[in-house]
mmCIF file of C-alpha atoms in Angstrom:
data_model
loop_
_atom_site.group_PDB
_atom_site.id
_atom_site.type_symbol
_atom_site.label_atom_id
_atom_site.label_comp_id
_atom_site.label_asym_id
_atom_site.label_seq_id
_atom_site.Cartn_x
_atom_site.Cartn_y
_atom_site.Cartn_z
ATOM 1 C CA UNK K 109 -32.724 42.771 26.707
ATOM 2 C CA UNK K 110 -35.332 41.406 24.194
ATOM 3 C CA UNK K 111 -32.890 41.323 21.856
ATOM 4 C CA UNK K 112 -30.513 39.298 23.754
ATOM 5 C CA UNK K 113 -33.084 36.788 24.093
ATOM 6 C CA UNK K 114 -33.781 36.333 20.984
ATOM 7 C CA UNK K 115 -29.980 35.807 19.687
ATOM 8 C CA UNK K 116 -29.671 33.104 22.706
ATOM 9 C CA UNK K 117 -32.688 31.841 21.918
ATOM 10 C CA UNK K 118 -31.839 31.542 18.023
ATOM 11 C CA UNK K 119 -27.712 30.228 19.001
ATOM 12 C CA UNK K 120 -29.577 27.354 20.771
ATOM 13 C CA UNK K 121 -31.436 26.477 17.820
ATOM 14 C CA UNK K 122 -28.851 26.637 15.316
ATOM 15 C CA UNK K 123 -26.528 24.613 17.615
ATOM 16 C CA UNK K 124 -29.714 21.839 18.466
ATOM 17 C CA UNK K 125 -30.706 21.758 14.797
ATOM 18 C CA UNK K 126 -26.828 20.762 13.759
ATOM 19 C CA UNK K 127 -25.613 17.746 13.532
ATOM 20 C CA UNK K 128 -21.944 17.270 13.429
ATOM 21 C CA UNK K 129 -20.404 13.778 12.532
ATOM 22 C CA UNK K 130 -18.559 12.404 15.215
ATOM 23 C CA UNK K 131 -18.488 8.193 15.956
ATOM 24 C CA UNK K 132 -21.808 6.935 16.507
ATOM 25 C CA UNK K 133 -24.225 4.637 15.186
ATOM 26 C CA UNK K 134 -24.502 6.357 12.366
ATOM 27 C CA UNK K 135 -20.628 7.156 11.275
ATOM 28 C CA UNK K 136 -18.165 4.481 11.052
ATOM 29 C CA UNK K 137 -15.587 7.190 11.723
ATOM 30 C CA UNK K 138 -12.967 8.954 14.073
ATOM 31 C CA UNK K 139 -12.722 11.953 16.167
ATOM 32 C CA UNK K 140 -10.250 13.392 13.584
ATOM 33 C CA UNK K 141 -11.979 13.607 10.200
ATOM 34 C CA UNK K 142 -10.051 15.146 7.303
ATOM 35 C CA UNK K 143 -11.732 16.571 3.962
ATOM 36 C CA UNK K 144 -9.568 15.404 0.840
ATOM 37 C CA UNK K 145 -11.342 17.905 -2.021
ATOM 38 C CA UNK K 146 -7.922 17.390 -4.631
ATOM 39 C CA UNK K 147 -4.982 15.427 -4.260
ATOM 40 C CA UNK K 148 -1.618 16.985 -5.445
ATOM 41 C CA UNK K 149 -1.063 15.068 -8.428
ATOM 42 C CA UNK K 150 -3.088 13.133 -10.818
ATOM 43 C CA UNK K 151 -1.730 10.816 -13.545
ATOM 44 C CA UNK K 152 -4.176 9.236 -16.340
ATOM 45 C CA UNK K 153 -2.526 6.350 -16.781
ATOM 46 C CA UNK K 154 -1.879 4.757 -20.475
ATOM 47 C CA UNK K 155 0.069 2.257 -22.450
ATOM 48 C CA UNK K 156 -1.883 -0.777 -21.207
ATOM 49 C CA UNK K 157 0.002 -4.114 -21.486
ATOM 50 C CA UNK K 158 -2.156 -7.733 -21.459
ATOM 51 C CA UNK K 159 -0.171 -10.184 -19.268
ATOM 52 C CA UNK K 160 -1.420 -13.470 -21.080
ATOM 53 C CA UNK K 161 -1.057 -16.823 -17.725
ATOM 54 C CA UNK K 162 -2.310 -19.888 -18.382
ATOM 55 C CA UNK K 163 -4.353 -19.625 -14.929
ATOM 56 C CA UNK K 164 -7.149 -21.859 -13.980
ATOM 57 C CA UNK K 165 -10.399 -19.471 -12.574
ATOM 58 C CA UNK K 166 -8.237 -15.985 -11.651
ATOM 59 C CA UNK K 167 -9.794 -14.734 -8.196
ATOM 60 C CA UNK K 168 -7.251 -12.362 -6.469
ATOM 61 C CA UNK K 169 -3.258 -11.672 -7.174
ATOM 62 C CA UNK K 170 -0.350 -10.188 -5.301
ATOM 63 C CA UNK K 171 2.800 -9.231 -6.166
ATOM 64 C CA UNK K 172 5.613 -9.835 -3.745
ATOM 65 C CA UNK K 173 9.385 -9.184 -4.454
ATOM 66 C CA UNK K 174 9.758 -10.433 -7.722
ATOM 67 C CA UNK K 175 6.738 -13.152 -7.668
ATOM 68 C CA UNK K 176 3.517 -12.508 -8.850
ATOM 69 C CA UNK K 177 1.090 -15.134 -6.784
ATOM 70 C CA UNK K 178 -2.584 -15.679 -7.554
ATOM 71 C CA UNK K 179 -5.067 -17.267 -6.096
ATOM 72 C CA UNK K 180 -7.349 -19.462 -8.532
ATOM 73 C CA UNK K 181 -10.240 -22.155 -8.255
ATOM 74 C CA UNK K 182 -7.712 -24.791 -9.419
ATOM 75 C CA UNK K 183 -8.570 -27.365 -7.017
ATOM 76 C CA UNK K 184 -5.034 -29.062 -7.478
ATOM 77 C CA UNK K 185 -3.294 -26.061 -6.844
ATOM 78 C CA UNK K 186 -5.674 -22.709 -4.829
ATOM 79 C CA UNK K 187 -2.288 -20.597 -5.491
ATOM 80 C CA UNK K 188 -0.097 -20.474 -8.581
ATOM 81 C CA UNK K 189 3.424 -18.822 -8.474
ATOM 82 C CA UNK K 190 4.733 -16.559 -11.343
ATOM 83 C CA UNK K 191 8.144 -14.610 -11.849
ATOM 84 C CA UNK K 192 7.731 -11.046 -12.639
ATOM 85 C CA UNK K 193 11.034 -10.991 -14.470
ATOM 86 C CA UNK K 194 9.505 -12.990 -17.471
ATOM 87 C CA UNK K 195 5.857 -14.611 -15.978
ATOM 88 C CA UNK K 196 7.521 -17.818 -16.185
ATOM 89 C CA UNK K 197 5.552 -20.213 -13.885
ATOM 90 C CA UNK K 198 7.067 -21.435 -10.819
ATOM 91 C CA UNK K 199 3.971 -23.857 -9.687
ATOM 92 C CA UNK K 200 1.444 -24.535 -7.556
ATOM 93 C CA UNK K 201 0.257 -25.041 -4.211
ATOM 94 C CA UNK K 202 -2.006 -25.621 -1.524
ATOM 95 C CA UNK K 203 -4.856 -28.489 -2.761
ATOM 96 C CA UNK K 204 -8.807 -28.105 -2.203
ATOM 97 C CA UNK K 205 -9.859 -30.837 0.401
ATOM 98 C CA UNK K 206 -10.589 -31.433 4.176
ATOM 99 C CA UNK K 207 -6.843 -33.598 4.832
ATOM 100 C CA UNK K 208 -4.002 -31.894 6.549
ATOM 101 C CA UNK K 209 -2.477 -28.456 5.016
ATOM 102 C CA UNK K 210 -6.239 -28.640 2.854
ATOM 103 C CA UNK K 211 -8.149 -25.487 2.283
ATOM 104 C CA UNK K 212 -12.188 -25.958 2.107
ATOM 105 C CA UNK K 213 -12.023 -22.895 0.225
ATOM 106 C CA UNK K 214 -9.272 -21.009 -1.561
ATOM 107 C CA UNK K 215 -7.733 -18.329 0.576
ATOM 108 C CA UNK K 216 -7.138 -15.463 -1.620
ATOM 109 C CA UNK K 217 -3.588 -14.353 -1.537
ATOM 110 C CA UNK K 218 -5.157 -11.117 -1.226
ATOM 111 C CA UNK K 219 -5.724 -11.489 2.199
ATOM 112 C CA UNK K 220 -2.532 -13.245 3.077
ATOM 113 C CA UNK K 221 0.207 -11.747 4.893
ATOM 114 C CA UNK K 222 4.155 -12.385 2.840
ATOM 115 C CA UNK K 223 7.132 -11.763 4.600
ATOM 116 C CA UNK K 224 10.714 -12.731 4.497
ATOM 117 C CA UNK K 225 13.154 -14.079 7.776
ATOM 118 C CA UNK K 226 16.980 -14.636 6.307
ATOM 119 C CA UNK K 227 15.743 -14.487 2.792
ATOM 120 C CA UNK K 228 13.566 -17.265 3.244
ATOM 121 C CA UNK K 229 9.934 -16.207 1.903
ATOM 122 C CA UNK K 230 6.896 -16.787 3.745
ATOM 123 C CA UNK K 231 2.751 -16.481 3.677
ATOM 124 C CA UNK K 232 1.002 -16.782 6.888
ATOM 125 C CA UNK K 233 -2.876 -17.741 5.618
ATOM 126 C CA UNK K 234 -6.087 -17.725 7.746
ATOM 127 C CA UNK K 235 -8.377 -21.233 7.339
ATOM 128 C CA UNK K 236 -11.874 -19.152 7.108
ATOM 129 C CA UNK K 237 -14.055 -22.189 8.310
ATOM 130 C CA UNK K 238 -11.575 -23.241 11.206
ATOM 131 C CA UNK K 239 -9.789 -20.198 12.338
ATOM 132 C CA UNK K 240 -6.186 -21.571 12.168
ATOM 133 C CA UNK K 241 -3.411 -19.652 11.254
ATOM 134 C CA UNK K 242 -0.789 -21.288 9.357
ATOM 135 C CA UNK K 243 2.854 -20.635 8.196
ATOM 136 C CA UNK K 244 3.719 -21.751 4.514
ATOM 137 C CA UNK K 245 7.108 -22.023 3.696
ATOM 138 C CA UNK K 246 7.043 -20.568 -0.061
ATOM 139 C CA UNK K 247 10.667 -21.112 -1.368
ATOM 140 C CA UNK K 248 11.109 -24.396 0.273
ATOM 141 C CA UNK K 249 7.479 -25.808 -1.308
ATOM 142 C CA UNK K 250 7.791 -24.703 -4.130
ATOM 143 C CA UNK K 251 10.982 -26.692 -4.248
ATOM 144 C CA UNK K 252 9.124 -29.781 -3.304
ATOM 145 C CA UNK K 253 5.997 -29.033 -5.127
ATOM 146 C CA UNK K 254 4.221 -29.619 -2.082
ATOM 147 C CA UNK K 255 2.913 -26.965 0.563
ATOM 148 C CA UNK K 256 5.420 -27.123 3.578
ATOM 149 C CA UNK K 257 2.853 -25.432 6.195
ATOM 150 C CA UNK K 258 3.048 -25.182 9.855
ATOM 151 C CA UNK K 259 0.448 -24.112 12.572
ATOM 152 C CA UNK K 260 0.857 -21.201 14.747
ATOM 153 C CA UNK K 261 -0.101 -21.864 18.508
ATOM 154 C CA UNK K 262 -2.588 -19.499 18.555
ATOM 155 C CA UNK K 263 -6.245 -20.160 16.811
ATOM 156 C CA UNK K 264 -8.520 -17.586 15.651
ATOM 157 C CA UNK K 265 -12.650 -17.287 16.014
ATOM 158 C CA UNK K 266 -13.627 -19.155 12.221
ATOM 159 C CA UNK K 267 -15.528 -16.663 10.170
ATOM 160 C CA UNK K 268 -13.922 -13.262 10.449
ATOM 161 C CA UNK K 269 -14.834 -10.818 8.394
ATOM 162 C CA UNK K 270 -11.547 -8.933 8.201
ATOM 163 C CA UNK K 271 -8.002 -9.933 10.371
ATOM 164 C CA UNK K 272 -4.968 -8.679 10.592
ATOM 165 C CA UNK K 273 -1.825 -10.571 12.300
ATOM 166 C CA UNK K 274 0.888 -7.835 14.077
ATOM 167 C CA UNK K 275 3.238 -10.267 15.294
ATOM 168 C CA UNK K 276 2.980 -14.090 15.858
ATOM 169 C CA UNK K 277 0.530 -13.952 18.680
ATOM 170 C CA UNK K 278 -1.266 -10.741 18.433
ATOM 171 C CA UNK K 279 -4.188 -9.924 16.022
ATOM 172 C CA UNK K 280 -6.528 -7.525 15.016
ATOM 173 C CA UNK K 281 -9.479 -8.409 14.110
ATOM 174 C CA UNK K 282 -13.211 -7.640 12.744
ATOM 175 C CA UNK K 283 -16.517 -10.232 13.474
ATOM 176 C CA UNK K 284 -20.225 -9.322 13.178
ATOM 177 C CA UNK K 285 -22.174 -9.349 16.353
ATOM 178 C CA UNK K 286 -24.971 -12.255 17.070
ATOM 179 C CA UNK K 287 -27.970 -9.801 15.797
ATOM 180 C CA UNK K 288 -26.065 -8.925 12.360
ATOM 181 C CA UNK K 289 -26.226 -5.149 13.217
ATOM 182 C CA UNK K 290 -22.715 -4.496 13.838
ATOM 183 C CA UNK K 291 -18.700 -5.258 12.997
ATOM 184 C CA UNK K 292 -16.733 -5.373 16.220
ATOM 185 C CA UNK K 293 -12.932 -4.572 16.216
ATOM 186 C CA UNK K 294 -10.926 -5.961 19.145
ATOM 187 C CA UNK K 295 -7.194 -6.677 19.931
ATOM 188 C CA UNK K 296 -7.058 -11.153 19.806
ATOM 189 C CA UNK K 297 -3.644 -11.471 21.914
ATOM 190 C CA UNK K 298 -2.860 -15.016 23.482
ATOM 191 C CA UNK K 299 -6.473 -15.919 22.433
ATOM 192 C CA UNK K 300 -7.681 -12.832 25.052
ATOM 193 C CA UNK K 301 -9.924 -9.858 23.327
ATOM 194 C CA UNK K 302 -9.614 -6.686 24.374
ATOM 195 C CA UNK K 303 -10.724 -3.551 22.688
ATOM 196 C CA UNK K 304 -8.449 -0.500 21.912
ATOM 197 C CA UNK K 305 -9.745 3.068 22.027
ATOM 198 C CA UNK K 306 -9.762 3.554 18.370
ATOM 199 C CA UNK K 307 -12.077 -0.114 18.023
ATOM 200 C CA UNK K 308 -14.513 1.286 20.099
ATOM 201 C CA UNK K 309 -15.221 4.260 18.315
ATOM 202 C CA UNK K 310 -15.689 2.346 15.244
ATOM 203 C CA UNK K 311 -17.265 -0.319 16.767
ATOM 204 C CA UNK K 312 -20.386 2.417 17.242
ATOM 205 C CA UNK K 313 -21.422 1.987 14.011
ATOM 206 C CA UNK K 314 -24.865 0.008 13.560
ATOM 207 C CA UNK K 315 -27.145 -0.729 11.028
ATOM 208 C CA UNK K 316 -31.231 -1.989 11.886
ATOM 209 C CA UNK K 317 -31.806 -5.472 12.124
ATOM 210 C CA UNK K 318 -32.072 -7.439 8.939
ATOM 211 C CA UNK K 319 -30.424 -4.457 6.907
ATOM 212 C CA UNK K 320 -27.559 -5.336 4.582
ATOM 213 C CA UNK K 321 -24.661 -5.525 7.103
ATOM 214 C CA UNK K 322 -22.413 -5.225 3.997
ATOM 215 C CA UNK K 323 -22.681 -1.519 4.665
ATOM 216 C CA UNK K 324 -20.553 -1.678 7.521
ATOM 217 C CA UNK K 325 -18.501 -3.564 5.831
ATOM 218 C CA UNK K 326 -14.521 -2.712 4.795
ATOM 219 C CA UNK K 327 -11.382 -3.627 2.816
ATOM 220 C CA UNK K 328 -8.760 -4.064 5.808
ATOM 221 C CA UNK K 329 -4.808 -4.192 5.560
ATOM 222 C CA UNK K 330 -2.130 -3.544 8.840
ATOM 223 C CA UNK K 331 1.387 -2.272 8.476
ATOM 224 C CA UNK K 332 2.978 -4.524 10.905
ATOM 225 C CA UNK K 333 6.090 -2.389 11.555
ATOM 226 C CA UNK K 334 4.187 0.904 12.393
ATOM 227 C CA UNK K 335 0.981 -0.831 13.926
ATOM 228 C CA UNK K 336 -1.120 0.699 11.514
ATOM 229 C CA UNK K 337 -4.615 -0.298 10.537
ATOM 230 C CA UNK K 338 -6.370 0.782 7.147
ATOM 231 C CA UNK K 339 -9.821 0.327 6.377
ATOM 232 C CA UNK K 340 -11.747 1.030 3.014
ATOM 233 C CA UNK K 341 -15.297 0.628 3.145
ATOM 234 C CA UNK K 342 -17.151 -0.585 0.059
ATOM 235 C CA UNK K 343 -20.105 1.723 0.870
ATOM 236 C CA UNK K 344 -18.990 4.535 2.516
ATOM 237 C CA UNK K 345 -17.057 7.612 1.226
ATOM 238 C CA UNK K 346 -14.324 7.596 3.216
ATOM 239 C CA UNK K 347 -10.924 5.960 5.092
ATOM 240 C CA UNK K 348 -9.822 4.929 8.407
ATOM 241 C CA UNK K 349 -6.119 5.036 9.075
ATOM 242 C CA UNK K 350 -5.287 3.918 12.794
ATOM 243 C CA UNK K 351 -3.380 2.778 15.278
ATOM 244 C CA UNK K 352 -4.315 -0.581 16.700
ATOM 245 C CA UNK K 353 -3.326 -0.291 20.057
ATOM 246 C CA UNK K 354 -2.732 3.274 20.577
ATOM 247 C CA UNK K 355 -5.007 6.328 20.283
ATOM 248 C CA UNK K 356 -3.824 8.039 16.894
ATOM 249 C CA UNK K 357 -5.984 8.043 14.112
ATOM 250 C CA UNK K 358 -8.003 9.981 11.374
ATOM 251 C CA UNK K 359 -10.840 9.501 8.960
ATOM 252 C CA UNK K 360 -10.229 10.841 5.499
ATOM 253 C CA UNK K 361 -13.346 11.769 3.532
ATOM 254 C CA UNK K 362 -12.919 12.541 0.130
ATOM 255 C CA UNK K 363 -16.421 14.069 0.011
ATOM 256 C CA UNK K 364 -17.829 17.160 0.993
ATOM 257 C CA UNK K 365 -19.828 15.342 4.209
ATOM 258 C CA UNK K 366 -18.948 11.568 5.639
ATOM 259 C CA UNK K 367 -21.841 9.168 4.471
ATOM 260 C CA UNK K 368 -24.808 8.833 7.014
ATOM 261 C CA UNK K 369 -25.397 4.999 7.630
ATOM 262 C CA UNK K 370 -28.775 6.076 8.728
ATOM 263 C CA UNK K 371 -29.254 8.269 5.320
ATOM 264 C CA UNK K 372 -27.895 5.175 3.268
ATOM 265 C CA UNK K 373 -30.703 2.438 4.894
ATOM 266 C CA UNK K 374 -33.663 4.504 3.373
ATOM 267 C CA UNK K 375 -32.348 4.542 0.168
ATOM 268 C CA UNK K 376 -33.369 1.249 -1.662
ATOM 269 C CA UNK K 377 -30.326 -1.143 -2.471
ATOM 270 C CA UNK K 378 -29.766 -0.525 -6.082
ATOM 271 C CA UNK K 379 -29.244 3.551 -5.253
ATOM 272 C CA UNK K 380 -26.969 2.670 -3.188
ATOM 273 C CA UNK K 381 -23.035 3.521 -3.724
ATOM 274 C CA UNK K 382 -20.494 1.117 -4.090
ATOM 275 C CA UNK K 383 -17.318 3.108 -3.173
ATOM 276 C CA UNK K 384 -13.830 0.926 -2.855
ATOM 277 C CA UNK K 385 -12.924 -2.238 -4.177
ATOM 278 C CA UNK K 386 -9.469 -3.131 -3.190
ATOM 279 C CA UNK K 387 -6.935 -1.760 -0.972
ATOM 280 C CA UNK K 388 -2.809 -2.073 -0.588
ATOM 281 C CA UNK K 389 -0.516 -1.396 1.754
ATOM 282 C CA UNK K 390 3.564 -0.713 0.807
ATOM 283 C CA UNK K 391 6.108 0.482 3.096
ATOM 284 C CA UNK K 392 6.281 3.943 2.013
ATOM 285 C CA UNK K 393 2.324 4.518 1.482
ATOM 286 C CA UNK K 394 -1.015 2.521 0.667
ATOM 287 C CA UNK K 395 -3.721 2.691 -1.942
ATOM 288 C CA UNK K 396 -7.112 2.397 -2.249
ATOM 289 C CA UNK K 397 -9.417 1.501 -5.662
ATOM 290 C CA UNK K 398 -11.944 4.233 -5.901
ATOM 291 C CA UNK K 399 -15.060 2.708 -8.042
ATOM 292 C CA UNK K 400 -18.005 5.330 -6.755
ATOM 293 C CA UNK K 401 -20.729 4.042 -8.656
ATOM 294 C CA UNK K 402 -24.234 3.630 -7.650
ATOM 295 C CA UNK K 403 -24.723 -0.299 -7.394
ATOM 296 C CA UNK K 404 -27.194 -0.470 -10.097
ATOM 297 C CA UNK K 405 -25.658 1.211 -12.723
ATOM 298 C CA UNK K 406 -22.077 -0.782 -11.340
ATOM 299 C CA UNK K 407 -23.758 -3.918 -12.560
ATOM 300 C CA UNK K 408 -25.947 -3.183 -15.506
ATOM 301 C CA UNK K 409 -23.131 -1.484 -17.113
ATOM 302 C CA UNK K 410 -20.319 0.293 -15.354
ATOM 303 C CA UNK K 411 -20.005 3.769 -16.493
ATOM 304 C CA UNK K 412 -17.035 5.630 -13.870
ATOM 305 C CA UNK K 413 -13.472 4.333 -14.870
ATOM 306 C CA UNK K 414 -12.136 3.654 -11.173
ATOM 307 C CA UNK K 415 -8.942 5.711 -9.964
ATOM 308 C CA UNK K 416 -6.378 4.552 -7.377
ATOM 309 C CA UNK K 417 -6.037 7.156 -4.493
ATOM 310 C CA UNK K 418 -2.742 6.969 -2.859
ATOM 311 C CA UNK K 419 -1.489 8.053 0.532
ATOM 312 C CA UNK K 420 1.154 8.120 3.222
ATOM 313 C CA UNK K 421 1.001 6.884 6.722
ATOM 314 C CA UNK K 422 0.275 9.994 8.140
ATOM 315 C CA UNK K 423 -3.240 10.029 6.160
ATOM 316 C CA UNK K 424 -2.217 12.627 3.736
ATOM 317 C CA UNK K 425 -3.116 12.168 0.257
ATOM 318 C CA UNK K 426 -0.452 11.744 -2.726
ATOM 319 C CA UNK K 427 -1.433 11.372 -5.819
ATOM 320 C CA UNK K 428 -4.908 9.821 -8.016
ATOM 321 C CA UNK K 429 -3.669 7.432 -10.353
ATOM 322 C CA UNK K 430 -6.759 7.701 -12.904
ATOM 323 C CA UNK K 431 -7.248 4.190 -15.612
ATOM 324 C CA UNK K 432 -8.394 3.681 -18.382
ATOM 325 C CA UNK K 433 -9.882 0.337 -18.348
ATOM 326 C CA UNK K 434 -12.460 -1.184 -15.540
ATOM 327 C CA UNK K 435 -10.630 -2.730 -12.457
ATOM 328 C CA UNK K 436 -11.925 -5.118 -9.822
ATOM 329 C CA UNK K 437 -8.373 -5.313 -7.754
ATOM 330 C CA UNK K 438 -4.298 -3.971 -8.342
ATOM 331 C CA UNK K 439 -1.096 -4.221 -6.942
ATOM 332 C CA UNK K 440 2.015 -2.410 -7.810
ATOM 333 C CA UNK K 441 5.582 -4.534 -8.900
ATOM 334 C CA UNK K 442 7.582 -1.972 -7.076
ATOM 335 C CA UNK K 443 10.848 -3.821 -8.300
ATOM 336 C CA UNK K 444 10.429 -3.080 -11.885
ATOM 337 C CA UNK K 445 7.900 -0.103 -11.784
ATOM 338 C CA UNK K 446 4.652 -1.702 -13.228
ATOM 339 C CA UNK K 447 0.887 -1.472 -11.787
ATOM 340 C CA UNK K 448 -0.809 -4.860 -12.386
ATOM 341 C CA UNK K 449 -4.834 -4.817 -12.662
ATOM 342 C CA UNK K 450 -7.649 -7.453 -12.785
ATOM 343 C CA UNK K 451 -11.048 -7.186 -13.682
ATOM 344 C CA UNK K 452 -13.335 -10.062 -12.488
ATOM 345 C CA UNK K 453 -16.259 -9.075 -15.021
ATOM 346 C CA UNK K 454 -14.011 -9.580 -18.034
ATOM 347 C CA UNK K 455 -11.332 -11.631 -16.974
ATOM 348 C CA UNK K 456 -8.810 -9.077 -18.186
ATOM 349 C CA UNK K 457 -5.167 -9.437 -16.560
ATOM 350 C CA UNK K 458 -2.845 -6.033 -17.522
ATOM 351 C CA UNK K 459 -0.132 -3.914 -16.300
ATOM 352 C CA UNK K 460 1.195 -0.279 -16.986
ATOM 353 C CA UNK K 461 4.210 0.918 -16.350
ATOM 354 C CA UNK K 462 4.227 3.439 -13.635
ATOM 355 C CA UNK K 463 8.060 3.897 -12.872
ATOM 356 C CA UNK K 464 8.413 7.453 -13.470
ATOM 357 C CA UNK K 465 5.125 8.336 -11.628
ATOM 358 C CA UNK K 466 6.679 6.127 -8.488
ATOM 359 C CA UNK K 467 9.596 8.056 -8.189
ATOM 360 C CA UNK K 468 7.339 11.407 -8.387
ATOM 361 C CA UNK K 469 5.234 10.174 -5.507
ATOM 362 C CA UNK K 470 8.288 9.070 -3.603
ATOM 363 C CA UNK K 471 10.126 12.475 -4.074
ATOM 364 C CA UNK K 472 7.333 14.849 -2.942
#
């Protein structure tokens, strides 16, 4: 009987002193956490290729069909328009100013949402200071040389951290809350906010008051025709991959443990990890740039060449696509097989040809 005791007595410890991750204040995570140690293939990629644009102040690029669009600090013209086929330069749009179809500050293209309707190309762009959505016409402005925008009916709250438009009137979107602790999810349909299941288990996260809320934090991107949201954060070592009105989802840690937010507040700012810096979304998978460098080695002198983690929609990993130059942001020419990079410290533009390693990813 004694000894009975004592096993109960020791299961209740070891079950009280563990601590299993689950959502909560101190994971920014779901109830379905997968453990990536090794993806199935890894490519080191080589043959880098400069891609030489007379561009005014580079911030942020995408590639879209055959165009290659980049958003710049050219107040005369926020985004210029290349062709991938032979970067000849199609022009420039949307002008710096406070008049109508004016952008206080440049949108980066990054964040902008392309689509086509009849083979008619367009960009819906979120005004950060107003919280309008707007419709621009690509094709037909750059024919005129002037942006052809129109409003949608429905406004957003100004200053969102992250959005994400599903359809014409419903959005998902992030905000931080009045104290600066949190970043609240919620479904913005018809201008009415309601929050999913998956939102409020994120939405647990918190950091103290007057911490950097940057650690909360995240790189977002939808696919609009499965309802899909992905998240990177850019402190924390791991994914979200959800739906954003159903229940599915799954965190993908490619660690041993999910980060503690907790853990990371009592470590001082420079220790701390900076962990993705851009994120992309295709119809067959998305991708995510891995940096994983403390923050003050990252800007003394990065040391960790970043890699580019790919996956499919169902969260399971694909393939590491490791560089061999520094990288602040990609995208992928799908069209003609070539995996543009930019680095904001140097100003270096480049591509690599990645056709054959495409086709591997897409067979297996």
């Amino acid at each position: 009987m004694k000894n009975v005791v004592i096993f109960v007595l020791l299961l209740v410890l070891m079950v009280g002193c563990s601590s299993p991750s689950s959502p909560s204040a101190d994971y920014m995570i779901l109830e379905d956490v997968q453990y990536v140690k090794d993806f199935p293939h890894t490519y080191s990629l080589t043959g880098k290729e400069p891609v030489d644009l007379d561009v005014i102040g580079m911030q942020s690029f995408r590639i879209f069909d055959s165009l290659l669009i980049i958003s710049t600090t050219d107040k005369d013209g926020l985004w210029s328009f290349f062709s991938l086929e032979d970067n000849r330069y199609l022009g420039k749009l949307i002008r710096k100013g406070n008049g109508p179809n004016e952008f206080v500050q440049s949108p980066f293209v990054s964040n902008a949402f392309f689509w086509k309707k009849d083979s008619l190309l367009f960009a819906d762009i979120y005004d950060f200071q107003k919280g309008a959505m707007y419709k621009l016409n690509v094709g037909e402005s750059l024919r005129k040389g002037n942006a052809c925008m129109s409003e949608y009916s429905v406004s957003l709250p100004p200053f969102l951290f992250n959005y994400a438009m599903l359809d014409s009137v419903s959005y998902f979107i992030r905000e931080i809350d009045n104290a600066e602790t949190q970043q609240t999810r919620s479904l913005f349909i018809n201008g009415v906010k309601e929050v999913p299941h998956n939102a409020a288990l994120l939405n647990r996260s918190m950091i103290q008051r007057g911490e950097d809320f940057n650690i909360l934090s995240v790189l977002m991107k939808c696919n609009r025709e499965k309802r899909l949201i992905v998240e990177a954060p850019i402190t924390l070592n791991y994914l979200n991959l959800y739906s954003a009105e159903g229940d599915w989802g799954k965190t993908i840690c490619v660690d041993d443990k999910v980060d503690n937010i907790s853990r990371i507040q009592e470590r001082s700012r420079p220790d701390r990890y900076y962990t993705y810096g851009d994120l992309c979304v295709y119809s067959d998978f998305w991708a995510a740039l891995y940096i994983n460098e403390d923050n003050m080695t990252y800007q003394m002198g990065r040391k960790k060449l970043p890699v580019i983690q790919v996956f499919d929609w169902e969260g399971n990993p694909m393939a590491e696509l490791k560089l061999p130059a520094f990288a602040t942001s990609f995208d992928i020419d799908l069209q003609h097989g070539y995996l543009y990079t930019l680095d904001l410290e140097t100003d270096e533009f480049c591509r690599y040809g990645v056709r054959n390693i495409l086709q591997d990813i897409k067979g297996n």
